[in-house]
JSON list of C-alpha atoms in Angstrom, two decimals:
[
{"chain": "A", "resi": 1, "resn": "MET", "atom": "CA", "xyz": [47.97, -30.76, 25.79]},
{"chain": "A", "resi": 2, "resn": "VAL", "atom": "CA", "xyz": [48.44, -27.06, 26.57]},
{"chain": "A", "resi": 3, "resn": "GLU", "atom": "CA", "xyz": [50.40, -26.75, 23.35]},
{"chain": "A", "resi": 4, "resn": "ASP", "atom": "CA", "xyz": [47.57, -28.38, 21.41]},
{"chain": "A", "resi": 5, "resn": "LEU", "atom": "CA", "xyz": [45.10, -26.00, 23.02]},
{"chain": "A", "resi": 6, "resn": "GLU", "atom": "CA", "xyz": [47.27, -23.01, 22.09]},
{"chain": "A", "resi": 7, "resn": "GLN", "atom": "CA", "xyz": [47.55, -24.31, 18.51]},
{"chain": "A", "resi": 8, "resn": "ILE", "atom": "CA", "xyz": [43.77, -24.80, 18.30]},
{"chain": "A", "resi": 9, "resn": "THR", "atom": "CA", "xyz": [43.20, -21.28, 19.67]},
{"chain": "A", "resi": 10, "resn": "LYS", "atom": "CA", "xyz": [45.60, -19.81, 17.08]},
{"chain": "A", "resi": 11, "resn": "ASP", "atom": "CA", "xyz": [43.93, -21.79, 14.31]},
{"chain": "A", "resi": 12, "resn": "LEU", "atom": "CA", "xyz": [40.53, -20.64, 15.54]},
{"chain": "A", "resi": 13, "resn": "GLU", "atom": "CA", "xyz": [41.64, -16.98, 15.60]},
{"chain": "A", "resi": 14, "resn": "ARG", "atom": "CA", "xyz": [43.13, -17.36, 12.12]},
{"chain": "A", "resi": 15, "resn": "HIS", "atom": "CA", "xyz": [39.90, -18.92, 10.80]},
{"chain": "A", "resi": 16, "resn": "VAL", "atom": "CA", "xyz": [37.74, -16.27, 12.51]},
{"chain": "A", "resi": 17, "resn": "LYS", "atom": "CA", "xyz": [39.89, -13.52, 10.91]},
{"chain": "A", "resi": 18, "resn": "LEU", "atom": "CA", "xyz": [39.68, -15.27, 7.54]},
{"chain": "A", "resi": 19, "resn": "ALA", "atom": "CA", "xyz": [35.89, -15.55, 7.90]},
{"chain": "A", "resi": 20, "resn": "GLU", "atom": "CA", "xyz": [35.65, -11.83, 8.80]},
{"chain": "A", "resi": 21, "resn": "ASP", "atom": "CA", "xyz": [37.80, -10.93, 5.77]},
{"chain": "A", "resi": 22, "resn": "ARG", "atom": "CA", "xyz": [35.62, -13.02, 3.48]},
{"chain": "A", "resi": 23, "resn": "LEU", "atom": "CA", "xyz": [32.47, -11.49, 4.99]},
{"chain": "A", "resi": 24, "resn": "ASN", "atom": "CA", "xyz": [33.86, -7.98, 4.34]},
{"chain": "A", "resi": 25, "resn": "GLN", "atom": "CA", "xyz": [34.74, -8.97, 0.75]},
{"chain": "A", "resi": 26, "resn": "LEU", "atom": "CA", "xyz": [31.22, -10.28, 0.31]},
{"chain": "A", "resi": 27, "resn": "LYS", "atom": "CA", "xyz": [29.75, -7.02, 1.66]},
{"chain": "A", "resi": 28, "resn": "TYR", "atom": "CA", "xyz": [31.91, -4.98, -0.76]},
{"chain": "A", "resi": 29, "resn": "LEU", "atom": "CA", "xyz": [30.86, -7.21, -3.65]},
{"chain": "A", "resi": 30, "resn": "GLN", "atom": "CA", "xyz": [27.23, -6.84, -2.66]},
{"chain": "A", "resi": 31, "resn": "ALA", "atom": "CA", "xyz": [27.59, -3.03, -2.48]},
{"chain": "A", "resi": 32, "resn": "ASP", "atom": "CA", "xyz": [29.37, -2.98, -5.87]},
{"chain": "A", "resi": 33, "resn": "PHE", "atom": "CA", "xyz": [26.62, -5.08, -7.40]},
{"chain": "A", "resi": 34, "resn": "GLU", "atom": "CA", "xyz": [23.94, -2.77, -5.96]},
{"chain": "A", "resi": 35, "resn": "ASN", "atom": "CA", "xyz": [25.77, 0.27, -7.36]},
{"chain": "A", "resi": 36, "resn": "TYR", "atom": "CA", "xyz": [26.05, -1.44, -10.75]},
{"chain": "A", "resi": 37, "resn": "ARG", "atom": "CA", "xyz": [22.35, -2.30, -10.71]},
{"chain": "A", "resi": 38, "resn": "LYS", "atom": "CA", "xyz": [21.40, 1.33, -9.95]},
{"chain": "A", "resi": 39, "resn": "TRP", "atom": "CA", "xyz": [23.78, 2.62, -12.63]},
{"chain": "A", "resi": 40, "resn": "SER", "atom": "CA", "xyz": [22.37, 0.13, -15.13]},
{"chain": "A", "resi": 41, "resn": "GLU", "atom": "CA", "xyz": [18.80, 1.25, -14.40]},
{"chain": "A", "resi": 42, "resn": "LYS", "atom": "CA", "xyz": [19.78, 4.92, -14.81]},
{"chain": "A", "resi": 43, "resn": "GLU", "atom": "CA", "xyz": [21.56, 4.14, -18.08]},
{"chain": "A", "resi": 44, "resn": "LYS", "atom": "CA", "xyz": [18.53, 2.24, -19.37]},
{"chain": "A", "resi": 45, "resn": "ALA", "atom": "CA", "xyz": [16.21, 5.14, -18.44]},
{"chain": "A", "resi": 46, "resn": "SER", "atom": "CA", "xyz": [18.60, 7.56, -20.13]},
{"chain": "A", "resi": 47, "resn": "VAL", "atom": "CA", "xyz": [18.62, 5.54, -23.35]},
{"chain": "A", "resi": 48, "resn": "ILE", "atom": "CA", "xyz": [14.81, 5.35, -23.34]},
{"chain": "A", "resi": 49, "resn": "ALA", "atom": "CA", "xyz": [14.51, 9.09, -22.68]},
{"chain": "A", "resi": 50, "resn": "LEU", "atom": "CA", "xyz": [16.95, 9.86, -25.50]},
{"chain": "A", "resi": 51, "resn": "ALA", "atom": "CA", "xyz": [15.03, 7.63, -27.90]},
{"chain": "A", "resi": 52, "resn": "ASN", "atom": "CA", "xyz": [11.74, 9.27, -26.83]},
{"chain": "A", "resi": 53, "resn": "GLU", "atom": "CA", "xyz": [13.25, 12.72, -27.26]},
{"chain": "A", "resi": 54, "resn": "SER", "atom": "CA", "xyz": [14.43, 11.92, -30.77]},
{"chain": "A", "resi": 55, "resn": "LEU", "atom": "CA", "xyz": [11.03, 10.54, -31.78]},
{"chain": "A", "resi": 56, "resn": "ILE", "atom": "CA", "xyz": [9.16, 13.45, -30.21]},
{"chain": "A", "resi": 57, "resn": "LYS", "atom": "CA", "xyz": [11.42, 15.99, -31.98]},
{"chain": "A", "resi": 58, "resn": "ASP", "atom": "CA", "xyz": [10.54, 14.30, -35.28]},
{"chain": "A", "resi": 59, "resn": "LEU", "atom": "CA", "xyz": [6.81, 14.44, -34.42]},
{"chain": "A", "resi": 60, "resn": "LEU", "atom": "CA", "xyz": [7.00, 18.18, -33.68]},
{"chain": "A", "resi": 61, "resn": "VAL", "atom": "CA", "xyz": [7.14, 18.74, -37.46]},
{"chain": "A", "resi": 62, "resn": "ILE", "atom": "CA", "xyz": [3.67, 17.19, -37.72]},
{"chain": "A", "resi": 63, "resn": "LEU", "atom": "CA", "xyz": [2.37, 19.41, -34.91]},
{"chain": "A", "resi": 64, "resn": "ASP", "atom": "CA", "xyz": [3.74, 22.42, -36.81]},
{"chain": "A", "resi": 65, "resn": "ASP", "atom": "CA", "xyz": [1.92, 21.25, -39.94]},
{"chain": "A", "resi": 66, "resn": "PHE", "atom": "CA", "xyz": [-1.34, 21.04, -37.95]},
{"chain": "A", "resi": 67, "resn": "ASP", "atom": "CA", "xyz": [-0.76, 24.54, -36.56]},
{"chain": "A", "resi": 68, "resn": "GLN", "atom": "CA", "xyz": [-0.27, 25.90, -40.07]},
{"chain": "A", "resi": 69, "resn": "ALA", "atom": "CA", "xyz": [-3.15, 24.00, -41.66]},
{"chain": "A", "resi": 70, "resn": "ILE", "atom": "CA", "xyz": [-5.88, 24.61, -39.08]},
{"chain": "A", "resi": 71, "resn": "PRO", "atom": "CA", "xyz": [-6.17, 28.42, -39.51]},
{"chain": "A", "resi": 72, "resn": "SER", "atom": "CA", "xyz": [-6.54, 28.03, -43.27]},
{"chain": "A", "resi": 73, "resn": "LEU", "atom": "CA", "xyz": [-9.50, 25.66, -42.79]},
{"chain": "A", "resi": 74, "resn": "GLU", "atom": "CA", "xyz": [-11.65, 28.17, -40.93]},
{"chain": "A", "resi": 75, "resn": "LYS", "atom": "CA", "xyz": [-14.89, 27.40, -42.78]},
{"chain": "A", "resi": 76, "resn": "GLU", "atom": "CA", "xyz": [-14.29, 23.81, -43.80]},
{"chain": "A", "resi": 77, "resn": "GLU", "atom": "CA", "xyz": [-15.78, 20.68, -42.26]},
{"chain": "A", "resi": 78, "resn": "ASN", "atom": "CA", "xyz": [-12.36, 19.08, -41.87]},
{"chain": "A", "resi": 79, "resn": "ARG", "atom": "CA", "xyz": [-11.25, 21.71, -39.35]},
{"chain": "A", "resi": 80, "resn": "GLU", "atom": "CA", "xyz": [-12.91, 19.99, -36.37]},
{"chain": "A", "resi": 81, "resn": "GLY", "atom": "CA", "xyz": [-11.38, 16.65, -37.35]},
{"chain": "A", "resi": 82, "resn": "LEU", "atom": "CA", "xyz": [-7.91, 18.13, -37.58]},
{"chain": "A", "resi": 83, "resn": "LEU", "atom": "CA", "xyz": [-8.35, 19.87, -34.25]},
{"chain": "A", "resi": 84, "resn": "MET", "atom": "CA", "xyz": [-9.37, 16.56, -32.66]},
{"chain": "A", "resi": 85, "resn": "ILE", "atom": "CA", "xyz": [-6.37, 14.72, -34.13]},
{"chain": "A", "resi": 86, "resn": "ARG", "atom": "CA", "xyz": [-3.99, 17.47, -32.97]},
{"chain": "A", "resi": 87, "resn": "LYS", "atom": "CA", "xyz": [-5.53, 17.39, -29.48]},
{"chain": "A", "resi": 88, "resn": "LYS", "atom": "CA", "xyz": [-5.13, 13.58, -29.25]},
{"chain": "A", "resi": 89, "resn": "MET", "atom": "CA", "xyz": [-1.54, 13.82, -30.45]},
{"chain": "A", "resi": 90, "resn": "MET", "atom": "CA", "xyz": [-0.75, 16.51, -27.85]},
{"chain": "A", "resi": 91, "resn": "LYS", "atom": "CA", "xyz": [-2.40, 14.40, -25.13]},
{"chain": "A", "resi": 92, "resn": "ILE", "atom": "CA", "xyz": [-0.29, 11.36, -26.00]},
{"chain": "A", "resi": 93, "resn": "LEU", "atom": "CA", "xyz": [2.92, 13.39, -26.23]},
{"chain": "A", "resi": 94, "resn": "GLY", "atom": "CA", "xyz": [1.98, 15.13, -22.98]},
{"chain": "A", "resi": 95, "resn": "GLU", "atom": "CA", "xyz": [1.87, 11.73, -21.27]},
{"chain": "A", "resi": 96, "resn": "TYR", "atom": "CA", "xyz": [5.54, 11.35, -22.24]},
{"chain": "A", "resi": 97, "resn": "GLY", "atom": "CA", "xyz": [6.31, 14.75, -20.69]},
{"chain": "A", "resi": 98, "resn": "LEU", "atom": "CA", "xyz": [6.00, 17.11, -23.67]},
{"chain": "A", "resi": 99, "resn": "GLN", "atom": "CA", "xyz": [4.74, 20.58, -22.78]},
{"chain": "A", "resi": 100, "resn": "PRO", "atom": "CA", "xyz": [4.47, 23.66, -25.00]},
{"chain": "A", "resi": 101, "resn": "ILE", "atom": "CA", "xyz": [6.36, 26.71, -23.79]},
{"chain": "A", "resi": 102, "resn": "GLU", "atom": "CA", "xyz": [3.90, 29.51, -23.09]},
{"chain": "A", "resi": 103, "resn": "CYS", "atom": "CA", "xyz": [5.54, 32.82, -23.86]},
{"chain": "A", "resi": 104, "resn": "VAL", "atom": "CA", "xyz": [3.37, 35.70, -25.17]},
{"chain": "A", "resi": 105, "resn": "GLY", "atom": "CA", "xyz": [3.31, 38.48, -22.59]},
{"chain": "A", "resi": 106, "resn": "LYS", "atom": "CA", "xyz": [6.17, 36.99, -20.58]},
{"chain": "A", "resi": 107, "resn": "LYS", "atom": "CA", "xyz": [9.77, 38.18, -20.30]},
{"chain": "A", "resi": 108, "resn": "PHE", "atom": "CA", "xyz": [12.32, 36.88, -22.80]},
{"chain": "A", "resi": 109, "resn": "ASP", "atom": "CA", "xyz": [14.45, 34.06, -21.41]},
{"chain": "A", "resi": 110, "resn": "PRO", "atom": "CA", "xyz": [17.28, 32.76, -23.64]},
{"chain": "A", "resi": 111, "resn": "HIS", "atom": "CA", "xyz": [16.86, 29.28, -22.14]},
{"chain": "A", "resi": 112, "resn": "PHE", "atom": "CA", "xyz": [13.32, 29.03, -23.54]},
{"chain": "A", "resi": 113, "resn": "HIS", "atom": "CA", "xyz": [13.12, 31.55, -26.39]},
{"chain": "A", "resi": 114, "resn": "GLU", "atom": "CA", "xyz": [14.94, 32.50, -29.58]},
{"chain": "A", "resi": 115, "resn": "VAL", "atom": "CA", "xyz": [14.49, 36.09, -30.77]},
{"chain": "A", "resi": 116, "resn": "ILE", "atom": "CA", "xyz": [13.53, 36.36, -34.44]},
{"chain": "A", "resi": 117, "resn": "SER", "atom": "CA", "xyz": [12.61, 40.05, -34.45]},
{"chain": "A", "resi": 118, "resn": "LYS", "atom": "CA", "xyz": [12.16, 43.12, -32.28]},
{"chain": "A", "resi": 119, "resn": "GLU", "atom": "CA", "xyz": [9.49, 45.80, -32.38]},
{"chain": "A", "resi": 120, "resn": "LYS", "atom": "CA", "xyz": [9.73, 49.28, -30.91]},
{"chain": "A", "resi": 121, "resn": "CYS", "atom": "CA", "xyz": [6.68, 49.92, -28.76]},
{"chain": "A", "resi": 122, "resn": "GLN", "atom": "CA", "xyz": [5.49, 51.21, -25.40]},
{"chain": "A", "resi": 123, "resn": "GLN", "atom": "CA", "xyz": [5.68, 47.80, -23.69]},
{"chain": "A", "resi": 124, "resn": "GLU", "atom": "CA", "xyz": [8.53, 46.98, -21.35]},
{"chain": "A", "resi": 125, "resn": "SER", "atom": "CA", "xyz": [11.70, 45.86, -23.12]},
{"chain": "A", "resi": 126, "resn": "ASP", "atom": "CA", "xyz": [12.15, 42.12, -23.63]},
{"chain": "A", "resi": 127, "resn": "THR", "atom": "CA", "xyz": [8.44, 41.38, -23.29]},
{"chain": "A", "resi": 128, "resn": "ILE", "atom": "CA", "xyz": [7.39, 38.74, -25.80]},
{"chain": "A", "resi": 129, "resn": "LEU", "atom": "CA", "xyz": [4.88, 40.15, -28.28]},
{"chain": "A", "resi": 130, "resn": "LYS", "atom": "CA", "xyz": [4.41, 37.24, -30.69]},
{"chain": "A", "resi": 131, "resn": "ASP", "atom": "CA", "xyz": [5.20, 33.55, -30.88]},
{"chain": "A", "resi": 132, "resn": "PHE", "atom": "CA", "xyz": [6.20, 32.60, -34.44]},
{"chain": "A", "resi": 133, "resn": "SER", "atom": "CA", "xyz": [6.94, 28.97, -33.64]},
{"chain": "A", "resi": 134, "resn": "THR", "atom": "CA", "xyz": [5.88, 27.17, -30.46]},
{"chain": "A", "resi": 135, "resn": "GLY", "atom": "CA", "xyz": [8.71, 25.88, -28.33]},
{"chain": "A", "resi": 136, "resn": "TYR", "atom": "CA", "xyz": [8.51, 22.65, -26.36]},
{"chain": "A", "resi": 137, "resn": "GLN", "atom": "CA", "xyz": [9.92, 21.13, -23.19]},
{"chain": "A", "resi": 138, "resn": "LEU", "atom": "CA", "xyz": [10.30, 17.41, -22.64]},
{"chain": "A", "resi": 139, "resn": "LYS", "atom": "CA", "xyz": [9.91, 17.08, -18.88]},
{"chain": "A", "resi": 140, "resn": "SER", "atom": "CA", "xyz": [12.27, 19.87, -17.74]},
{"chain": "A", "resi": 141, "resn": "LYS", "atom": "CA", "xyz": [14.52, 19.90, -20.82]},
{"chain": "A", "resi": 142, "resn": "VAL", "atom": "CA", "xyz": [13.92, 22.40, -23.63]},
{"chain": "A", "resi": 143, "resn": "ILE", "atom": "CA", "xyz": [13.98, 20.40, -26.86]},
{"chain": "A", "resi": 144, "resn": "ARG", "atom": "CA", "xyz": [12.97, 23.33, -29.07]},
{"chain": "A", "resi": 145, "resn": "PRO", "atom": "CA", "xyz": [12.94, 27.00, -28.03]},
{"chain": "A", "resi": 146, "resn": "SER", "atom": "CA", "xyz": [10.05, 29.28, -29.01]},
{"chain": "A", "resi": 147, "resn": "LYS", "atom": "CA", "xyz": [10.83, 31.63, -31.90]},
{"chain": "A", "resi": 148, "resn": "VAL", "atom": "CA", "xyz": [9.54, 35.02, -30.76]},
{"chain": "A", "resi": 149, "resn": "LYS", "atom": "CA", "xyz": [9.23, 38.75, -31.39]},
{"chain": "A", "resi": 150, "resn": "ILE", "atom": "CA", "xyz": [10.15, 40.91, -28.41]},
{"chain": "A", "resi": 151, "resn": "ALA", "atom": "CA", "xyz": [9.43, 44.50, -27.44]},
{"chain": "A", "resi": 152, "resn": "GLU", "atom": "CA", "xyz": [12.08, 47.16, -27.57]},
{"chain": "A", "resi": 153, "resn": "GLN", "atom": "CA", "xyz": [10.82, 50.01, -25.43]},
{"chain": "A", "resi": 154, "resn": "ILE", "atom": "CA", "xyz": [10.75, 53.48, -26.96]},
{"chain": "A", "resi": 155, "resn": "ALA", "atom": "CA", "xyz": [12.57, 55.98, -24.76]},
{"chain": "A", "resi": 156, "resn": "GLU", "atom": "CA", "xyz": [10.28, 58.52, -23.06]},
{"chain": "A", "resi": 157, "resn": "ASN", "atom": "CA", "xyz": [12.70, 61.44, -23.39]},
{"chain": "A", "resi": 158, "resn": "VAL", "atom": "CA", "xyz": [13.56, 61.26, -27.06]},
{"chain": "A", "resi": 159, "resn": "GLY", "atom": "CA", "xyz": [16.05, 63.91, -28.08]},
{"chain": "A", "resi": 160, "resn": "ASP", "atom": "CA", "xyz": [17.67, 64.86, -24.79]},
{"chain": "A", "resi": 161, "resn": "ASN", "atom": "CA", "xyz": [21.17, 64.48, -26.24]},
{"chain": "A", "resi": 162, "resn": "TYR", "atom": "CA", "xyz": [23.03, 67.65, -25.24]},
{"chain": "A", "resi": 163, "resn": "GLY", "atom": "CA", "xyz": [19.84, 69.68, -25.34]},
{"chain": "A", "resi": 164, "resn": "LYS", "atom": "CA", "xyz": [19.13, 68.89, -29.00]},
{"chain": "A", "resi": 165, "resn": "ARG", "atom": "CA", "xyz": [16.26, 66.90, -30.37]},
{"chain": "A", "resi": 166, "resn": "GLU", "atom": "CA", "xyz": [17.27, 63.78, -32.31]},
{"chain": "A", "resi": 167, "resn": "ASP", "atom": "CA", "xyz": [14.52, 64.19, -34.89]},
{"chain": "A", "resi": 168, "resn": "TYR", "atom": "CA", "xyz": [15.92, 67.64, -35.74]},
{"chain": "A", "resi": 169, "resn": "TRP", "atom": "CA", "xyz": [18.88, 65.94, -37.45]},
{"chain": "A", "resi": 170, "resn": "ASP", "atom": "CA", "xyz": [16.76, 63.51, -39.48]}
]
């Protein structure tokens, strides 16, 4: 009888250990499934964002066409209609996270701007003077940089090279 009790105790310990092992396996499987679910959701969101980005990039051409057409319609009746359509389009694209990059008067930043030309003037160097083509951000990602003209500051002490004036040699 003592031997039977010892055998039952050993069997019970073995079954308890087996149950604990299976419970741990189940916990690992549950954690793996949860990680897979989160990864899958991120991947789905990434695919949607990429598809939205591609579509929005294609629509930027239409916004550019509006921006070019509106100034030429200064005295026409259609101007207000085009302005309304452009505003609605920007509102819808804004709901998807599209924002124009404001740049005139700000410092040049290569992450947001592309320099097309420079102009010598009294303003501080690398200050943006003109925006040739509006840049856009989709949420926090730049999908098209602004094409800009920047200032190139004129030196105050022109001609102090070895005591000679530069314009003397011109």
